[in-house]
Short mmCIF file of C-alpha atoms and ligand atoms in Angstrom, two decimals:
data_model
loop_
_atom_site.label_atom_id
_atom_site.label_comp_id
_atom_site.label_asym_id
_atom_site.label_seq_id
_atom_site.Cartn_x
_atom_site.Cartn_y
_atom_site.Cartn_z
CA MET L 1 -68.61 -32.30 50.33
CA LYS L 2 -72.16 -31.89 51.04
CA ILE L 3 -74.34 -34.53 52.70
CA ASN L 4 -78.05 -34.87 53.62
CA ILE L 5 -78.55 -33.90 57.28
CA SER L 6 -81.12 -36.91 57.41
CA ASP L 7 -78.56 -39.34 56.05
CA LEU L 8 -76.24 -39.10 58.94
CA THR L 9 -76.19 -41.40 62.23
CA TRP L 10 -75.47 -40.08 65.63
CA ASP L 11 -73.91 -43.32 67.19
CA GLN L 12 -74.07 -43.06 71.11
CA PHE L 13 -71.15 -45.37 71.59
CA ILE L 14 -68.99 -43.07 69.57
CA TYR L 15 -70.34 -39.79 71.01
CA PRO L 16 -72.55 -40.11 74.08
CA ARG L 17 -75.73 -38.34 74.75
CA GLY L 18 -74.21 -37.11 77.99
CA ALA L 19 -71.55 -35.00 75.98
CA LYS L 20 -74.31 -33.28 74.02
CA SER L 21 -75.05 -29.70 75.25
CA GLN L 22 -78.21 -27.85 74.45
CA GLN L 23 -76.70 -24.63 75.42
CA THR L 24 -74.09 -24.99 72.56
CA ILE L 25 -76.59 -26.10 70.10
CA SER L 26 -78.75 -23.03 70.89
CA ALA L 27 -75.74 -20.62 70.54
CA TYR L 28 -75.04 -22.46 66.93
CA VAL L 29 -78.70 -21.71 65.85
CA GLU L 30 -78.42 -18.29 66.74
CA ALA L 31 -75.15 -17.94 64.91
CA LEU L 32 -76.72 -19.72 61.93
CA ALA L 33 -79.56 -17.26 61.84
CA ILE L 34 -76.96 -14.02 61.40
CA GLY L 35 -75.12 -16.13 58.58
CA ALA L 36 -72.36 -17.35 60.35
CA GLN L 37 -70.25 -20.08 58.62
CA PHE L 38 -69.19 -23.41 60.39
CA PRO L 39 -66.17 -25.68 59.50
CA PRO L 40 -67.34 -29.11 57.96
CA ILE L 41 -68.03 -31.77 60.23
CA LYS L 42 -66.31 -35.14 60.14
CA ILE L 43 -68.04 -38.36 59.11
CA GLN L 44 -67.30 -41.92 58.15
CA ARG L 45 -69.13 -44.29 56.13
CA VAL L 46 -69.28 -47.79 57.68
CA PHE L 47 -70.94 -51.29 56.87
CA ASN L 48 -71.55 -54.22 59.28
CA TYR L 49 -73.30 -51.62 61.27
CA ALA L 50 -76.20 -52.92 63.73
CA ASP L 51 -79.43 -51.17 63.37
CA GLY L 52 -82.11 -52.88 65.41
CA ASN L 53 -81.97 -56.54 64.24
CA GLU L 54 -80.26 -56.02 61.12
CA THR L 55 -76.82 -54.86 59.93
CA THR L 56 -76.67 -52.27 57.55
CA GLU L 57 -74.63 -49.75 56.04
CA ALA L 58 -74.51 -46.04 57.76
CA THR L 59 -72.60 -42.66 57.71
CA ILE L 60 -71.89 -41.99 61.29
CA ILE L 61 -70.77 -38.78 62.81
CA LEU L 62 -67.37 -38.64 64.36
CA ASP L 63 -67.01 -34.65 64.98
CA GLY L 64 -69.66 -32.00 64.79
CA ILE L 65 -72.80 -33.24 66.66
CA HIS L 66 -73.60 -29.80 67.98
CA ARG L 67 -73.22 -28.38 64.31
CA TRP L 68 -75.42 -31.21 62.79
CA SER L 69 -78.00 -30.83 65.68
CA ALA L 70 -78.14 -27.03 65.05
CA PHE L 71 -78.61 -27.30 61.40
CA LYS L 72 -81.29 -29.80 62.09
CA GLU L 73 -83.15 -27.55 64.39
CA LYS L 74 -82.83 -24.58 61.87
CA GLY L 75 -84.34 -26.97 59.11
CA ILE L 76 -81.38 -26.94 57.03
CA LYS L 77 -81.19 -30.03 54.69
CA GLU L 78 -77.31 -30.40 53.93
CA ILE L 79 -74.17 -29.82 55.84
CA ALA L 80 -70.56 -29.55 54.80
CA ALA L 81 -68.62 -32.88 55.84
CA VAL L 82 -65.17 -34.45 55.36
CA GLU L 83 -64.54 -38.04 55.33
CA TRP L 84 -62.11 -39.58 57.86
CA LYS L 85 -61.30 -42.60 55.48
CA ASP L 86 -62.26 -42.29 52.02
CA LYS L 87 -63.72 -45.88 51.84
CA PRO L 88 -66.48 -47.48 53.93
CA ILE L 89 -64.94 -49.52 56.87
CA ASP L 90 -66.36 -52.46 58.80
CA TYR L 91 -67.79 -50.92 62.06
CA GLU L 92 -67.64 -53.84 64.02
CA LYS L 93 -64.12 -54.25 63.51
CA ASN L 94 -63.19 -50.69 63.77
CA LYS L 95 -65.19 -49.75 66.72
CA MET L 96 -62.20 -48.56 68.89
CA PRO L 97 -60.30 -46.64 66.39
CA LEU L 98 -63.81 -44.73 65.46
CA LEU L 99 -64.22 -44.03 69.09
CA LEU L 100 -60.56 -42.66 69.63
CA GLU L 101 -60.66 -40.72 66.32
CA SER L 102 -63.87 -38.98 67.79
CA ALA L 103 -62.45 -38.53 70.89
CA GLN L 104 -59.34 -36.65 69.38
CA CYS L 105 -61.42 -34.47 67.46
CA ASN L 106 -63.15 -33.42 70.61
CA THR L 107 -60.27 -32.84 72.81
CA SER L 108 -59.24 -30.02 70.68
CA HIS L 109 -62.26 -27.85 69.68
CA GLY L 110 -66.06 -27.49 70.48
CA ASP L 111 -67.41 -28.60 73.54
CA ARG L 112 -64.40 -30.77 74.88
CA LEU L 113 -64.96 -33.93 76.38
CA SER L 114 -65.12 -34.16 80.12
CA SER L 115 -62.36 -36.10 82.04
CA ASN L 116 -65.05 -38.63 82.75
CA ASP L 117 -65.95 -39.25 79.07
CA LYS L 118 -62.33 -39.57 78.46
CA LYS L 119 -61.78 -42.15 81.24
CA ARG L 120 -64.95 -44.10 79.79
CA ILE L 121 -63.37 -44.23 76.43
CA ALA L 122 -59.88 -45.31 77.82
CA ARG L 123 -61.65 -48.14 79.79
CA ASP L 124 -63.80 -49.10 76.69
CA VAL L 125 -60.66 -49.45 74.46
CA ALA L 126 -58.75 -51.16 77.04
CA SER L 127 -61.20 -53.90 77.94
CA THR L 128 -61.73 -54.78 74.48
CA ASP L 129 -57.90 -54.87 73.70
CA PRO L 130 -56.39 -57.72 75.51
CA GLU L 131 -53.33 -57.98 73.59
CA CYS L 132 -52.59 -54.40 74.58
CA LYS L 133 -51.96 -52.98 71.24
CA TRP L 134 -53.09 -49.48 72.47
CA THR L 135 -50.46 -48.41 74.79
CA GLU L 136 -50.80 -45.98 77.42
CA SER L 137 -48.99 -43.38 75.55
CA ALA L 138 -51.00 -43.91 72.54
CA LEU L 139 -54.24 -43.56 74.44
CA ALA L 140 -52.88 -40.28 76.17
CA GLU L 141 -52.11 -38.73 73.02
CA LYS L 142 -55.58 -39.43 71.30
CA LEU L 143 -57.40 -38.38 74.53
CA GLY L 144 -55.24 -35.22 74.94
CA VAL L 145 -54.11 -36.26 78.53
CA ILE L 146 -50.89 -37.18 80.19
CA GLN L 147 -49.93 -40.97 80.07
CA GLN L 148 -49.98 -41.19 84.08
CA THR L 149 -53.70 -40.14 83.98
CA VAL L 150 -54.29 -43.10 81.50
CA ASN L 151 -52.43 -45.45 83.82
CA THR L 152 -54.55 -44.68 86.75
CA TRP L 153 -57.73 -45.09 84.61
CA ILE L 154 -56.97 -48.47 83.26
CA SER L 155 -54.17 -49.87 85.42
CA ASP L 156 -56.79 -52.58 87.04
CA ILE L 157 -58.09 -53.86 83.46
CA ARG L 158 -54.47 -54.16 82.16
CA ALA L 159 -53.25 -56.07 85.40
CA ARG L 160 -56.18 -58.44 84.98
CA GLN L 161 -55.60 -59.05 81.30
CA LYS L 162 -51.53 -59.56 81.92
CA ALA L 163 -52.70 -62.25 84.73
CA SER L 164 -54.94 -63.87 82.20
CA ARG L 165 -52.46 -63.91 79.30
CA ASN L 166 -49.73 -65.06 81.89
CA THR L 167 -52.03 -67.88 82.90
CA VAL L 168 -52.69 -69.04 79.37
CA ILE L 169 -48.90 -69.26 78.68
CA LEU L 170 -48.33 -71.13 81.98
CA ARG L 171 -50.87 -73.59 81.27
CA LEU L 172 -49.84 -74.22 77.67
CA SER L 173 -46.23 -74.48 78.95
CA ARG L 174 -46.86 -77.00 81.65
CA LEU L 175 -48.96 -79.14 79.25
CA GLY L 176 -45.81 -79.47 77.10
CA TRP L 177 -46.53 -76.83 74.16
CA LEU L 178 -43.29 -75.90 72.69
CA GLN L 179 -42.45 -72.32 73.19
CA GLU L 180 -42.74 -71.47 69.45
CA LYS L 181 -46.13 -72.80 69.20
CA ILE L 182 -47.20 -70.79 72.19
CA ALA L 183 -45.79 -67.78 70.42
CA GLU L 184 -47.61 -68.48 67.33
CA THR L 185 -50.84 -68.91 69.35
CA SER L 186 -50.52 -65.97 71.71
CA GLY L 187 -48.60 -63.53 69.42
CA ILE L 188 -46.20 -62.94 72.12
CA THR L 189 -42.44 -63.45 71.44
CA ARG L 190 -40.31 -66.60 72.57
CA GLY L 191 -38.31 -64.51 74.76
CA ARG L 192 -40.97 -63.04 76.61
CA ILE L 193 -42.85 -66.39 77.03
CA ALA L 194 -39.62 -67.77 78.51
CA GLN L 195 -39.59 -64.94 80.88
CA ILE L 196 -43.25 -65.23 81.91
CA VAL L 197 -42.91 -69.13 82.42
CA ASN L 198 -39.55 -68.81 84.61
CA ASN L 199 -40.48 -65.81 86.55
CA THR L 200 -44.04 -65.68 87.42
CA ASN L 201 -44.16 -66.19 91.10
CA PHE L 202 -47.20 -67.42 92.75
CA GLY L 203 -45.78 -68.10 96.25
CA GLU L 204 -48.46 -66.22 97.74
CA ILE L 205 -50.75 -68.98 97.14
CA ASN L 206 -49.86 -70.74 100.52
CA ILE L 207 -49.92 -67.45 102.41
CA LEU L 208 -53.41 -66.83 101.07
CA LEU L 209 -54.38 -70.56 102.11
CA SER L 210 -53.09 -70.04 105.55
CA GLN L 211 -55.07 -66.80 105.82
CA GLY L 212 -58.20 -69.12 105.24
CA ARG L 213 -58.92 -67.99 101.59
CA ASP L 214 -60.41 -70.63 99.58
CA MET L 215 -59.34 -71.71 95.98
CA ASP L 216 -61.98 -69.93 94.24
CA TYR L 217 -61.04 -66.68 95.88
CA ILE L 218 -57.15 -67.45 94.95
CA ALA L 219 -58.39 -68.03 91.42
CA ARG L 220 -60.30 -64.60 91.27
CA HIS L 221 -57.24 -62.96 92.85
CA TYR L 222 -54.83 -64.22 90.16
CA ASN L 223 -57.29 -64.25 87.44
CA MET L 224 -56.53 -67.77 86.84
CA ASP L 225 -58.55 -70.84 86.13
CA LEU L 226 -59.19 -73.20 89.07
CA PRO L 227 -57.34 -76.24 87.54
CA LEU L 228 -54.02 -74.06 87.27
CA VAL L 229 -54.57 -72.78 90.83
CA TRP L 230 -54.62 -76.51 91.85
CA ALA L 231 -51.81 -77.43 89.64
CA LEU L 232 -49.55 -74.73 91.17
CA ARG L 233 -50.64 -75.58 94.69
CA LEU L 234 -50.07 -79.45 94.40
CA GLU L 235 -46.88 -78.98 92.41
CA GLY L 236 -44.34 -81.54 93.42
CA LYS L 237 -46.45 -83.62 95.49
CA THR L 238 -47.03 -87.36 94.75
CA ASP L 239 -50.02 -88.67 92.96
CA GLN L 240 -51.32 -90.16 96.04
CA GLU L 241 -50.96 -86.85 98.08
CA LYS L 242 -52.82 -85.12 95.23
CA PHE L 243 -55.63 -87.66 95.44
CA LYS L 244 -55.85 -86.97 99.07
CA GLU L 245 -55.58 -83.20 98.94
CA LEU L 246 -58.55 -83.22 96.06
CA ASP L 247 -60.61 -85.32 98.57
CA TRP L 248 -60.88 -88.29 96.06
CA GLY L 249 -60.58 -91.70 97.53
CA LEU L 250 -58.22 -93.79 95.42
CA ARG L 251 -59.90 -96.97 94.07
CA THR L 252 -57.69 -100.12 94.37
CA TRP L 253 -59.99 -102.47 92.55
CA ASP L 254 -61.08 -102.54 88.80
CA GLN L 255 -64.75 -100.76 89.44
CA TRP L 256 -64.66 -97.14 89.48
CA TYR L 257 -67.81 -95.57 90.02
CA PHE L 258 -68.19 -91.87 90.59
CA ASN L 259 -71.67 -90.29 91.50
CA GLN L 260 -70.99 -87.20 89.69
CA CYS L 261 -68.44 -85.20 87.72
CA ASP L 262 -66.41 -82.81 89.96
CA GLU L 263 -67.16 -79.33 88.86
CA ARG L 264 -63.58 -77.99 89.35
CA PHE L 265 -62.39 -79.81 86.30
CA GLY L 266 -63.37 -79.64 82.66
CA ASP L 267 -66.16 -77.59 81.23
CA ASP L 268 -69.77 -78.66 81.39
CA TRP L 269 -69.88 -80.63 78.09
CA PRO L 270 -72.34 -83.11 76.70
CA GLY L 271 -70.95 -86.64 77.68
CA ARG L 272 -68.34 -85.08 80.11
CA ILE L 273 -66.61 -87.89 82.09
CA PRO L 274 -65.49 -87.40 85.95
CA ALA L 275 -62.41 -86.04 86.66
CA GLN L 276 -61.65 -88.85 89.15
CA LEU L 277 -62.00 -91.32 86.30
CA VAL L 278 -59.11 -89.56 84.43
CA ALA L 279 -57.08 -89.24 87.52
CA HIS L 280 -57.22 -93.02 88.10
CA THR L 281 -56.27 -93.72 84.50
CA LEU L 282 -53.23 -91.33 84.77
CA PHE L 283 -52.39 -92.99 88.20
CA TYR L 284 -52.26 -96.74 87.12
CA PHE L 285 -51.17 -96.19 83.49
CA THR L 286 -48.73 -93.09 83.50
CA LYS L 287 -46.03 -91.46 85.39
CA SER L 288 -45.14 -87.91 85.82
CA GLY L 289 -43.90 -85.89 82.96
CA ASP L 290 -45.48 -88.59 80.53
CA LEU L 291 -47.28 -87.21 77.32
CA VAL L 292 -51.07 -87.81 77.09
CA LEU L 293 -52.96 -87.30 73.77
CA ASP L 294 -56.57 -86.59 74.20
CA LEU L 295 -58.07 -87.30 70.65
CA MET L 296 -61.80 -86.13 71.29
CA ALA L 297 -61.35 -83.72 74.16
CA GLY L 298 -64.83 -82.17 74.64
CA GLY L 299 -64.86 -80.19 77.67
CA GLY L 300 -60.99 -80.57 78.33
CA VAL L 301 -61.28 -82.80 81.66
CA VAL L 302 -58.33 -84.88 80.74
CA SER L 303 -56.19 -81.68 79.92
CA ASP L 304 -57.27 -80.19 83.39
CA VAL L 305 -56.44 -83.40 85.25
CA SER L 306 -53.04 -83.82 83.66
CA LEU L 307 -52.11 -80.25 84.42
CA VAL L 308 -52.83 -81.19 88.06
CA PHE L 309 -51.12 -84.54 87.88
CA GLU L 310 -48.07 -82.99 86.07
CA ARG L 311 -48.57 -85.04 82.85
CA LYS L 312 -48.13 -83.32 79.66
CA CYS L 313 -51.28 -83.18 77.38
CA LEU L 314 -52.26 -82.35 73.94
CA SER L 315 -56.01 -82.27 73.04
CA PHE L 316 -57.97 -82.01 69.96
CA ASP L 317 -61.58 -81.87 68.95
CA LEU L 318 -63.98 -80.53 66.43
CA ALA L 319 -65.48 -78.01 68.98
CA THR L 320 -62.83 -75.45 70.10
CA ARG L 321 -63.67 -72.41 72.28
CA ASP L 322 -61.92 -69.25 73.19
CA ASN L 323 -61.57 -70.12 76.76
CA ARG L 324 -59.73 -73.46 76.08
CA PRO L 325 -56.83 -72.65 74.04
CA ASP L 326 -55.33 -76.03 74.93
CA ILE L 327 -57.75 -77.78 72.85
CA LEU L 328 -56.89 -77.40 69.12
CA TYR L 329 -59.34 -78.01 66.15
CA HIS L 330 -58.85 -81.44 64.36
CA HIS L 331 -61.23 -83.30 62.33
CA TRP L 332 -60.66 -87.10 62.41
CA ASP L 333 -61.67 -87.55 58.74
CA PRO L 334 -61.98 -91.02 57.27
CA ARG L 335 -61.79 -89.31 53.90
CA ASN L 336 -58.58 -87.80 54.80
CA TRP L 337 -56.77 -89.19 57.92
CA LYS L 338 -54.27 -86.87 59.41
CA TRP L 339 -52.18 -87.27 62.46
CA PRO L 340 -51.49 -83.82 64.16
CA ILE L 341 -48.40 -84.49 66.31
CA THR L 342 -44.88 -85.82 65.78
CA LYS L 343 -43.93 -87.03 69.15
CA GLN L 344 -45.24 -90.46 70.33
CA PRO L 345 -47.73 -90.09 73.40
CA ASP L 346 -47.31 -92.52 76.45
CA LEU L 347 -50.96 -92.74 76.69
CA ILE L 348 -53.70 -92.14 74.12
CA PHE L 349 -57.23 -91.17 75.74
CA PHE L 350 -59.94 -91.85 73.53
CA ASP L 351 -63.49 -91.13 74.70
CA PRO L 352 -65.64 -90.77 71.50
CA PRO L 353 -69.37 -90.37 71.07
CA TYR L 354 -71.22 -93.70 72.10
CA PHE L 355 -72.63 -94.09 68.64
CA ASP L 356 -75.57 -91.87 68.02
CA LYS L 357 -75.79 -90.86 71.64
CA LYS L 358 -76.12 -87.17 72.13
CA ALA L 359 -75.79 -86.75 68.20
CA GLY L 360 -77.59 -83.60 68.41
CA ASP L 361 -75.32 -81.89 70.73
CA TYR L 362 -72.29 -82.45 68.55
CA SER L 363 -71.11 -80.94 65.24
CA GLU L 364 -72.63 -82.29 62.21
CA LYS L 365 -69.13 -83.68 61.31
CA SER L 366 -69.30 -85.84 64.22
CA ILE L 367 -69.07 -89.39 63.97
CA SER L 368 -72.30 -89.68 66.05
CA SER L 369 -74.05 -88.92 62.61
CA PHE L 370 -72.67 -91.99 60.87
CA PRO L 371 -74.75 -94.94 60.22
CA ARG L 372 -73.76 -98.25 62.35
CA ASP L 373 -71.26 -99.79 59.47
CA GLU L 374 -69.52 -96.48 59.01
CA TYR L 375 -69.22 -95.77 62.57
CA LEU L 376 -67.63 -99.39 63.12
CA LYS L 377 -65.21 -98.85 60.15
CA PHE L 378 -64.18 -95.55 61.48
CA PHE L 379 -63.09 -97.39 64.56
CA GLU L 380 -61.16 -99.88 62.40
CA GLU L 381 -59.30 -97.27 60.45
CA PHE L 382 -58.62 -94.99 63.48
CA PHE L 383 -57.22 -97.84 65.76
CA THR L 384 -54.95 -98.67 62.95
CA LEU L 385 -53.83 -95.06 62.50
CA MET L 386 -53.20 -94.83 66.25
CA LYS L 387 -51.20 -97.91 66.21
CA GLN L 388 -48.97 -96.39 63.39
CA HIS L 389 -48.40 -93.37 66.01
CA ALA L 390 -47.92 -95.32 69.02
CA LYS L 391 -44.51 -96.51 70.43
CA GLN L 392 -44.14 -99.98 72.01
CA THR L 393 -44.97 -98.84 75.54
CA THR L 394 -47.91 -96.64 74.59
CA ARG L 395 -51.11 -97.47 76.37
CA LEU L 396 -54.53 -96.90 74.81
CA ALA L 397 -57.26 -95.83 77.18
CA PHE L 398 -60.84 -96.18 75.28
CA ILE L 399 -64.06 -95.49 76.98
CA ASN L 400 -67.29 -96.81 75.47
CA ALA L 401 -70.64 -98.09 76.59
CA ASP L 402 -72.78 -100.86 75.07
CA TRP L 403 -75.17 -99.43 72.54
CA ARG L 404 -78.19 -101.67 72.71
CA ASP L 405 -81.35 -101.08 70.81
CA PHE L 406 -83.48 -101.03 73.99
CA GLN L 407 -85.45 -97.99 73.74
CA ASN L 408 -89.09 -98.81 74.19
CA LYS L 409 -88.31 -102.59 73.81
CA ALA L 410 -88.50 -105.33 76.53
CA ALA L 411 -85.04 -106.85 76.92
CA LEU L 412 -86.28 -110.19 75.18
CA ASP L 413 -87.25 -108.29 72.02
CA GLU L 414 -83.93 -106.36 71.46
CA THR L 415 -82.44 -107.05 68.21
CA PRO L 416 -78.70 -107.88 68.74
CA GLU L 417 -77.68 -107.10 65.21
CA ASP L 418 -78.49 -103.52 65.70
CA SER L 419 -76.51 -103.18 68.59
CA ILE L 420 -72.82 -102.18 69.05
CA LEU L 421 -71.21 -104.07 71.97
CA ALA L 422 -67.87 -104.22 73.99
CA ASP L 423 -67.17 -107.49 71.94
CA ASP L 424 -67.32 -105.42 68.65
CA TYR L 425 -64.86 -102.89 70.01
CA LEU L 426 -62.49 -105.68 71.38
CA ASN L 427 -62.72 -107.64 68.02
CA ILE L 428 -61.73 -104.36 66.25
CA LEU L 429 -58.92 -103.65 68.69
CA SER L 430 -57.38 -107.03 68.41
CA LYS L 431 -57.75 -107.01 64.36
CA THR L 432 -55.83 -103.72 64.34
CA GLY L 433 -52.85 -104.94 66.43
CA TRP L 434 -53.94 -103.88 69.95
CA GLN L 435 -53.78 -106.37 72.92
CA ARG L 436 -56.23 -105.78 75.62
CA THR L 437 -54.67 -105.54 78.97
CA HIS L 438 -57.81 -104.46 81.31
CA ILE L 439 -61.31 -103.71 81.19
CA ILE L 440 -62.25 -101.43 83.96
CA GLN L 441 -65.85 -100.81 84.87
CA VAL L 442 -66.63 -97.22 84.80
CA PRO L 443 -70.55 -96.98 85.13
CA LEU L 444 -72.56 -94.09 84.37
CA SER L 445 -74.47 -92.58 87.10
CA SER L 446 -78.38 -93.88 87.26
CA GLU L 447 -79.26 -90.78 89.40
CA ARG L 448 -80.00 -88.80 86.03
CA PHE L 449 -83.27 -90.90 85.65
CA ASP L 450 -86.36 -89.80 87.29
CA ALA L 451 -88.64 -92.19 89.35
CA GLY L 452 -91.38 -91.89 86.63
CA ILE L 453 -89.22 -93.28 83.56
CA VAL L 454 -87.83 -95.81 86.05
CA SER L 455 -91.27 -97.15 86.71
CA ALA L 456 -92.34 -97.19 83.05
CA MET L 457 -89.23 -98.99 82.16
CA GLN L 458 -89.93 -101.41 84.69
CA LYS L 459 -93.71 -101.99 83.56
CA LYS L 460 -92.32 -102.88 80.04
CA LYS L 461 -89.39 -104.87 81.34
CA ILE L 462 -86.90 -102.48 79.53
CA LEU L 463 -83.42 -103.14 80.64
CA GLY L 464 -81.49 -99.80 80.71
CA VAL L 465 -77.75 -99.20 80.17
CA THR L 466 -75.71 -97.73 82.91
CA SER L 467 -72.48 -100.00 82.22
CA ARG L 468 -69.60 -98.23 80.73
CA TYR L 469 -66.06 -99.69 80.29
CA LEU L 470 -62.64 -98.46 80.08
CA ILE L 471 -60.71 -100.48 77.89
CA ILE L 472 -56.81 -100.48 78.19
CA ALA L 473 -54.75 -101.82 75.47
CA ARG L 474 -51.15 -101.91 74.42
CA ARG L 475 -49.56 -102.77 70.95
CA SER L 476 -49.79 -106.61 70.43
C1 LIG D 501 -68.02 -87.97 74.52
S1 LIG D 501 -67.46 -86.35 73.87
C2 LIG D 501 -65.85 -86.26 74.81
C3 LIG D 501 -66.21 -85.86 76.32
C4 LIG D 501 -65.02 -85.39 76.92
N1 LIG D 501 -64.01 -86.62 77.22
C5 LIG D 501 -65.32 -84.54 78.35
O1 LIG D 501 -65.20 -85.18 79.32
O2 LIG D 501 -65.93 -83.50 78.24
C6 LIG D 501 -66.90 -86.67 72.30
C7 LIG D 501 -66.41 -85.64 71.64
O3 LIG D 501 -65.85 -86.28 70.28
C8 LIG D 501 -65.78 -85.00 69.37
N2 LIG D 501 -65.89 -85.56 67.77
C9 LIG D 501 -66.72 -86.54 67.34
N3 LIG D 501 -66.29 -86.79 66.02
C10 LIG D 501 -65.33 -86.24 65.94
C11 LIG D 501 -64.26 -86.20 64.99
N4 LIG D 501 -64.64 -86.77 63.67
N5 LIG D 501 -63.17 -85.49 64.98
C12 LIG D 501 -62.93 -84.69 66.09
N6 LIG D 501 -63.65 -84.69 67.24
C13 LIG D 501 -64.80 -85.41 67.25
C14 LIG D 501 -67.09 -84.36 69.67
O4 LIG D 501 -66.88 -82.96 69.35
C15 LIG D 501 -67.23 -84.51 71.21
O5 LIG D 501 -66.64 -83.27 71.80
#
């Protein structure tokens, strides 16, 4: 086929500028002047191709940049071309195969790729291929080098990827995921998962600690997340010893105030609760090995603390993220209630949005977009569903705060009919078959309010809300 020179795109990711030689182009221009014939160039039609701010279709050159440049310089309008695949392909999804096809063409003829070009290509491919689909030998074949060379180029990338893949598997297994579920999520066979879980040795953690390395260093060293490193370090210790090692004072009374969240556990998340609050709940209301179910997991703090305190934990939320494979998507939907697990939990942890607070931060499917009546009805149905799936000994740990209509209103002018208070939740709990056993004060920090706001509130006699409570209940 013949193709217009001006319709072709030189993609510098696929064929870098550094690999283009002006000397070769000049030689080709001279050859064209005396009527030399050139073999066709290799091209590929693609879609989903970024061009400035837009994505469009393009025809990119896989092989023959020098011939194409020489034709352009000579003012020739068309060039003979062959297609790699006879249909347009998705550029973003096929970037690496395109890169390797181009590399392979350029290992055998023309201005061959330099060793540095090949190394860059091998590293680019390896770093975007965490599942290691491109083996060292396949890359070696494409790049025209021996496997040993590819090994030395990419061994650091592969080692890191392996560590982080093993990390995910260890985390999910410690949280109580079944091996077949881990296999389904990670694409790794059950046999291999069993090997990783049973044989991964992190004995060096204590050596590194005795050499004065800190936990952040150790997490980086193993390419692991910090909560997992803590879990491995504190494995086998009692809960009380863990509190001590984490530098958390253990509260003996039913008021648990924490100035701020402990950044080591849970992701930064709108409405995040302190890890210390979760740890106290686990300490008083569960035992080692118990199953915790986190219904609206947000930043995953319950999962992280469960990992450290050796509880199993299954977590669900509308919001899921690549870095949190332990949080599964689930929409608690009043039009279609579904319970996602079969095993009955020992503790149900339930930290929902406090009515419409932070509604703008959550998905539009979040219950924070419900009007008051619907929001309360949601709780009635949800507590009923929880009870159906709870065993006699299951505890429910439910966190909420009074939602009072206090914004811009003096305390005396508030309208209680518009509020949602602790009494409303307690009534719903008892109506749906739950008996409250404890109410623990877990106040919000007031340090987030600046002096200007505080003084304006005082002037208007506005009474703010920092009370928050943790209601513990069991089946009545
Ligand atoms: C207060 S946040 C949880 C914060 C979490 N405990 C933490 O410390 O990071 C409430 C969560 O409920 C989730 N959510 C709201 N409505 C939901 C629904 N109908 N189904 C599932 N998740 C929902 C939101 O996505 C949000 O992450």
